[in-house]
Short mmCIF file of C-alpha atoms in Angstrom, two decimals:
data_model
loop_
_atom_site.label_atom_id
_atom_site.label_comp_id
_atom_site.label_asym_id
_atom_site.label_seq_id
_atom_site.Cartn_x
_atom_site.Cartn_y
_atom_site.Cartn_z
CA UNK A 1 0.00 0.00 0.00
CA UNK A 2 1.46 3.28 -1.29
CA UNK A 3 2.33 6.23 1.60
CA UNK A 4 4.13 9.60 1.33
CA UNK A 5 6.06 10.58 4.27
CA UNK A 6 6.71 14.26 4.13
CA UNK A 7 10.41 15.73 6.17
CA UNK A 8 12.25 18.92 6.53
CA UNK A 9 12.74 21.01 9.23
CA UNK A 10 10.26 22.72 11.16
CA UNK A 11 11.74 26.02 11.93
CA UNK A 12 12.69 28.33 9.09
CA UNK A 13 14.04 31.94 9.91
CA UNK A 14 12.04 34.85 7.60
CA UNK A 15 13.75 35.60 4.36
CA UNK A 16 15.22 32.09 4.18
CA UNK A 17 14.59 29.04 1.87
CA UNK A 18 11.99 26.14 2.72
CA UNK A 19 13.38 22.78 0.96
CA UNK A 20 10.78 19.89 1.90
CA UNK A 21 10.80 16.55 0.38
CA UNK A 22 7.93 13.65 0.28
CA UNK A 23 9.78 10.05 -0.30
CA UNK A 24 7.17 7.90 -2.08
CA UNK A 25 6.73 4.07 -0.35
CA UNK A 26 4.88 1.39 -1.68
CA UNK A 27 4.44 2.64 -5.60
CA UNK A 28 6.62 3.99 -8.52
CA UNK A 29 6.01 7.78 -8.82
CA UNK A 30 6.99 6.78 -12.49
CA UNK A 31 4.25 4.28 -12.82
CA UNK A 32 2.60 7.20 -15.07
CA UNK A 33 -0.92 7.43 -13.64
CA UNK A 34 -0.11 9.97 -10.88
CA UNK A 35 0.58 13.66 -10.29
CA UNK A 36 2.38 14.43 -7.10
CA UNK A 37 1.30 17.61 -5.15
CA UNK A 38 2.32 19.63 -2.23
CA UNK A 39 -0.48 21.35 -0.13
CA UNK A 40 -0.30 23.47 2.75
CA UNK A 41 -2.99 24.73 5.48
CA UNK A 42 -2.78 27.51 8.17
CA UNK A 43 -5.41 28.87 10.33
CA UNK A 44 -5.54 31.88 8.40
CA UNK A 45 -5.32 31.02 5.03
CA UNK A 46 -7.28 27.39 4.84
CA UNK A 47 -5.98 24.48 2.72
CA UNK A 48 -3.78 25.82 0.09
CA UNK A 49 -2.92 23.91 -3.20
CA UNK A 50 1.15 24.43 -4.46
CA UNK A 51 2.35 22.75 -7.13
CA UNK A 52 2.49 19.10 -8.73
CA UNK A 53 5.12 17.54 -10.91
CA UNK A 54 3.79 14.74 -13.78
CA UNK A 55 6.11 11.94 -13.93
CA UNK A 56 7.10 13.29 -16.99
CA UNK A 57 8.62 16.05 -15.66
CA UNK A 58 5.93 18.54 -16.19
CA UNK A 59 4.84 21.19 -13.89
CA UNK A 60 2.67 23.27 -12.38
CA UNK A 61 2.58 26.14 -9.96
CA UNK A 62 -0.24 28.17 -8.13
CA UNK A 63 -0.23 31.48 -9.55
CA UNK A 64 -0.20 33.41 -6.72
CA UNK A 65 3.14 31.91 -5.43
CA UNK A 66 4.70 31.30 -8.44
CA UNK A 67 7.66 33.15 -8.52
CA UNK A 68 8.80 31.57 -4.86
CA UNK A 69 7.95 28.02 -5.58
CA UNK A 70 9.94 25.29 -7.32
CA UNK A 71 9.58 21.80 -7.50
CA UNK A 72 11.40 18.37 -8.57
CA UNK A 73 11.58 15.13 -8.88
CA UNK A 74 14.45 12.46 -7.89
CA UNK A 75 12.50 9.41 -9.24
CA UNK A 76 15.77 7.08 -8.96
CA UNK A 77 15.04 7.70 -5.24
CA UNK A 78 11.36 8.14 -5.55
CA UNK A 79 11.00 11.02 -4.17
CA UNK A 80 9.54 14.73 -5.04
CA UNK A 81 10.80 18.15 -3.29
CA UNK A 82 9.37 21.93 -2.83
CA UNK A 83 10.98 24.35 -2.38
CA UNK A 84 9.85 27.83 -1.19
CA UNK A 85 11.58 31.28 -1.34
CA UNK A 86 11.53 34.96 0.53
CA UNK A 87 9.96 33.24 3.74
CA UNK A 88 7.74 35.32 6.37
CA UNK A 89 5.15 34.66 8.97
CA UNK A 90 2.36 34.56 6.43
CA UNK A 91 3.97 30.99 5.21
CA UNK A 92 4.01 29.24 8.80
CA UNK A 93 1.50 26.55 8.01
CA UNK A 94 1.62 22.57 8.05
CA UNK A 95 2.76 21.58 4.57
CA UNK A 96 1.30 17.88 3.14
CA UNK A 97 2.39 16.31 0.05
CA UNK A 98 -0.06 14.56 -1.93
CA UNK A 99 -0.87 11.61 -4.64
CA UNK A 100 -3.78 12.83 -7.44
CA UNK A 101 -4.99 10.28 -10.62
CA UNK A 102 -4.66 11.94 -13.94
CA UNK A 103 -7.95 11.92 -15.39
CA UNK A 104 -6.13 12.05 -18.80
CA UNK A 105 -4.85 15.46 -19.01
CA UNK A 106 -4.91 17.16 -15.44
CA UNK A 107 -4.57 15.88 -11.99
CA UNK A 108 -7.97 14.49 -10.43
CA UNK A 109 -8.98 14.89 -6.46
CA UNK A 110 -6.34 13.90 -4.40
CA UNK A 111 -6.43 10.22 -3.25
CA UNK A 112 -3.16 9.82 -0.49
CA UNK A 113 -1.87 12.17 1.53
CA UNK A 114 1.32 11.99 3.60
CA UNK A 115 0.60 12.98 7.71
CA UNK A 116 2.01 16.40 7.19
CA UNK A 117 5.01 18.53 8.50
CA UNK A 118 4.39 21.74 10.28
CA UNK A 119 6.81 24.24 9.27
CA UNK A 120 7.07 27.31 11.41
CA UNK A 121 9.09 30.72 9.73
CA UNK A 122 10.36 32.87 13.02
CA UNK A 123 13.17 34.57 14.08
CA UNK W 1 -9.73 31.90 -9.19
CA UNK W 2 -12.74 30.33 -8.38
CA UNK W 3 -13.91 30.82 -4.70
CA UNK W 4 -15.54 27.88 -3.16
CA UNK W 5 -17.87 29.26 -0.23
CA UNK W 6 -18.58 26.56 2.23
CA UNK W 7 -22.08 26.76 4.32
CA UNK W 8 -22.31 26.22 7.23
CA UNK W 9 -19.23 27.25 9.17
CA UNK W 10 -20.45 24.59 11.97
CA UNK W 11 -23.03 22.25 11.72
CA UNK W 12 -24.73 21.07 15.71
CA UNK W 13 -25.81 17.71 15.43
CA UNK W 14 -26.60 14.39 17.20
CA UNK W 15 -25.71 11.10 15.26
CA UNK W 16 -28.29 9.52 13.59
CA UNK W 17 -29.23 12.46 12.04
CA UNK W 18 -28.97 14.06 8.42
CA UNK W 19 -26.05 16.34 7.76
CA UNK W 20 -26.19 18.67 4.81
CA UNK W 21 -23.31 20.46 3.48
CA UNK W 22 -23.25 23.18 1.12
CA UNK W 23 -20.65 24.82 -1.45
CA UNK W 24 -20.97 27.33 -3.40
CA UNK W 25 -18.63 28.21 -6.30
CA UNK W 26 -17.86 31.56 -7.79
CA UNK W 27 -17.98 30.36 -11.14
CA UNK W 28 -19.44 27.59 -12.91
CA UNK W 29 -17.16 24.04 -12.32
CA UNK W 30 -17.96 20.99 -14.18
CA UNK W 31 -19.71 17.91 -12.65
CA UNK W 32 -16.17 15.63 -12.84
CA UNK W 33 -13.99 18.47 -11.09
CA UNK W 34 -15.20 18.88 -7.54
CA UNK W 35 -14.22 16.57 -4.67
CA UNK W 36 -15.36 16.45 -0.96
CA UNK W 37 -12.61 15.79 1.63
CA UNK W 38 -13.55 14.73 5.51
CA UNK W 39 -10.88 15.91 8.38
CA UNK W 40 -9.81 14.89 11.75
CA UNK W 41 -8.26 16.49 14.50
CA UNK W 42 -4.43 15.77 13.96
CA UNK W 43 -5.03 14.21 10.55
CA UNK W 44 -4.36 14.58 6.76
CA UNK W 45 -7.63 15.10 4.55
CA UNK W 46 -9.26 12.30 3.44
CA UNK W 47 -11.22 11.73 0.49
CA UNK W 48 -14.69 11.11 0.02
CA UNK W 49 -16.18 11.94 -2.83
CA UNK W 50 -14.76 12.97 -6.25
CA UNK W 51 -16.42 14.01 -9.58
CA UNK W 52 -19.42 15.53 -7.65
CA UNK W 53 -20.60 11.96 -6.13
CA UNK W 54 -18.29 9.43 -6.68
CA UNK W 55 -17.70 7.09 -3.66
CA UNK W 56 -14.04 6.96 -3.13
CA UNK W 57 -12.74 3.93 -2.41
CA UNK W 58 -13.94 2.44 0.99
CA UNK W 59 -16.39 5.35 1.42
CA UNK W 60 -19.28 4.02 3.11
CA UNK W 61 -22.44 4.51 1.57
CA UNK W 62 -24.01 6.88 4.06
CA UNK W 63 -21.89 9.81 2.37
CA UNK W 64 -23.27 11.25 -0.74
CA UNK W 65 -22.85 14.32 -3.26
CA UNK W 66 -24.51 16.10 -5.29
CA UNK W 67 -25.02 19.39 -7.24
CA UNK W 68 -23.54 21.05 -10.44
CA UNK W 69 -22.50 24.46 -12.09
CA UNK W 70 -22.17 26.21 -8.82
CA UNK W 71 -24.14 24.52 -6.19
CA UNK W 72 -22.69 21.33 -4.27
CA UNK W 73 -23.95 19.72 -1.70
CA UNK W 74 -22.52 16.45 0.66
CA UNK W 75 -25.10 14.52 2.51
CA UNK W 76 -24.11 11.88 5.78
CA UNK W 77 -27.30 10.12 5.77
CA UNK W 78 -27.19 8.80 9.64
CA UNK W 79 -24.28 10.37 11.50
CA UNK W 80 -21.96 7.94 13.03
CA UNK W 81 -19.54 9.38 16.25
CA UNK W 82 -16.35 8.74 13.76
CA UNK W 83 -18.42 11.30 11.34
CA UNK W 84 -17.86 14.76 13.42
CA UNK W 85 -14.56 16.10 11.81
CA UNK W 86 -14.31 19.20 9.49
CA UNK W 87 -15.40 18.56 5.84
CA UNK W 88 -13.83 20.74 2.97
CA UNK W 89 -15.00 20.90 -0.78
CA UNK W 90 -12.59 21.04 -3.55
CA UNK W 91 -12.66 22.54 -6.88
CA UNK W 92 -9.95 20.71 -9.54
CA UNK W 93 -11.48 22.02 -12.87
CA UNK W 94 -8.94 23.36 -15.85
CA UNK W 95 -9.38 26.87 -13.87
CA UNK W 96 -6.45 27.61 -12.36
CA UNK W 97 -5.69 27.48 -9.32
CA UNK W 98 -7.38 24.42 -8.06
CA UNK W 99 -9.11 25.82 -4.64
CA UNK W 100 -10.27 24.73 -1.27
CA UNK W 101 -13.73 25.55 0.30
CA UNK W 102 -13.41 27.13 3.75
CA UNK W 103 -14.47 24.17 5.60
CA UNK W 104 -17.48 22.59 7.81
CA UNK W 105 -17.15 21.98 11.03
CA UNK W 106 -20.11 19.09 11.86
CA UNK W 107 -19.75 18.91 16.01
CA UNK W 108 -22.18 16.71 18.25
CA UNK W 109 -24.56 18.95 19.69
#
């Protein structure tokens, strides 16, 4: 049974770099039917979609954080990555990666979730 | 961006009863993009229902959806104790971004 375990640390000082990474057990992220997601939710902001990455290599970003986001893919070690630029308070929030079917050309709902890593950015 | 307004903000109930669940979208989204998710204290989403009312997998039958263009609704026929959690609709139509609802809060009154 697949699982995504989700690790990186959980203090971040403002202005710095967040690098998570979710290491995929259980199924091949380059089995093809999957796009791999990170998510985030904070009290004041609700559940927040990221960005995926196609096992093709393709990706995707939400607009509003585009220019701060990145993410990859180390499929030899089956794992995916974020990472998340110009840090402040406003991006404290517990971040979840996330496994969502293609439904042939985008990613459907998403169907696994990892438990989630609570990243706090303070000085 | 479409907005996904979720009413109510908390829902007082005893089990057995009927919950209904509303979301309302900002803009039309198609039957096969929006997904209901079901959380508990301390835990990842879960999902329940995709493509408007799709079962997922191990779902139990008391959850249903409904709805289209911009009114959804999920129904827990006969709430169970395990039931009371914080429910959040989902919007994953070729709109970007895909978008959360605010969330449900169903509590035993």
């Amino acid at each position: 049974q697949a699982q995504l375990q989700e690790s990186g640390p959980g203090l971040v000082k403002p202005s710095q770099t967040l690098s998570l990474t979710c290491t995929v057990s259980g199924d091949s992220m380059t089995r093809g039917s999957y796009y791999w997601n990170w998510i985030r939710q904070s009290p004041g902001r609700g559940l927040e979609w990221l960005a995926y990455i196609y096992y093709s290599g393709s990706t995707y970003y939400n607009p509003s954080l585009e220019s701060r986001l990145s993410i990859s893919a180390d499929t030899s070690k089956n794992r995916f990555s974020l990472t998340l630029t110009s840090l402040s308070a406003a991006d404290t929030a517990v971040y979840y990666c996330a496994r969502a079917p293609s439904t042939g050309s985008s990613p459907g709902a998403f169907d696994l979730w990892g438990n989630g890593t609570l990243v706090t950015v303070s000085s | 961006e479409i907005v996904l307004t979720q009413s109510p903000a908390t829902l007082s109930l005893s089990p057995g009863q009927r919950a209904t669940l509303s979301c309302r979208a900002s803009q039309s989204v198609g039957r096969d993009f929006l997904a209901w998710f079901q959380q508990r204290p301390g835990q990842p989403p879960r999902l329940l229902i995709h493509g408007t009312s799709t079962r997922a997998t191990g779902i139990p039958d008391r959850f249903s959806g409904d709805g289209s263009v911009t009114e959804f609704t999920l129904t827990i026929s006969r709430l169970e104790p395990e039931d009371f959690a914080v429910y959040f609709c989902y919007q994953y139509g070729f709109t970007p971004p895909r978008s959360f609802g605010g969330g449900t809060t169903v509590e035993m009154k």
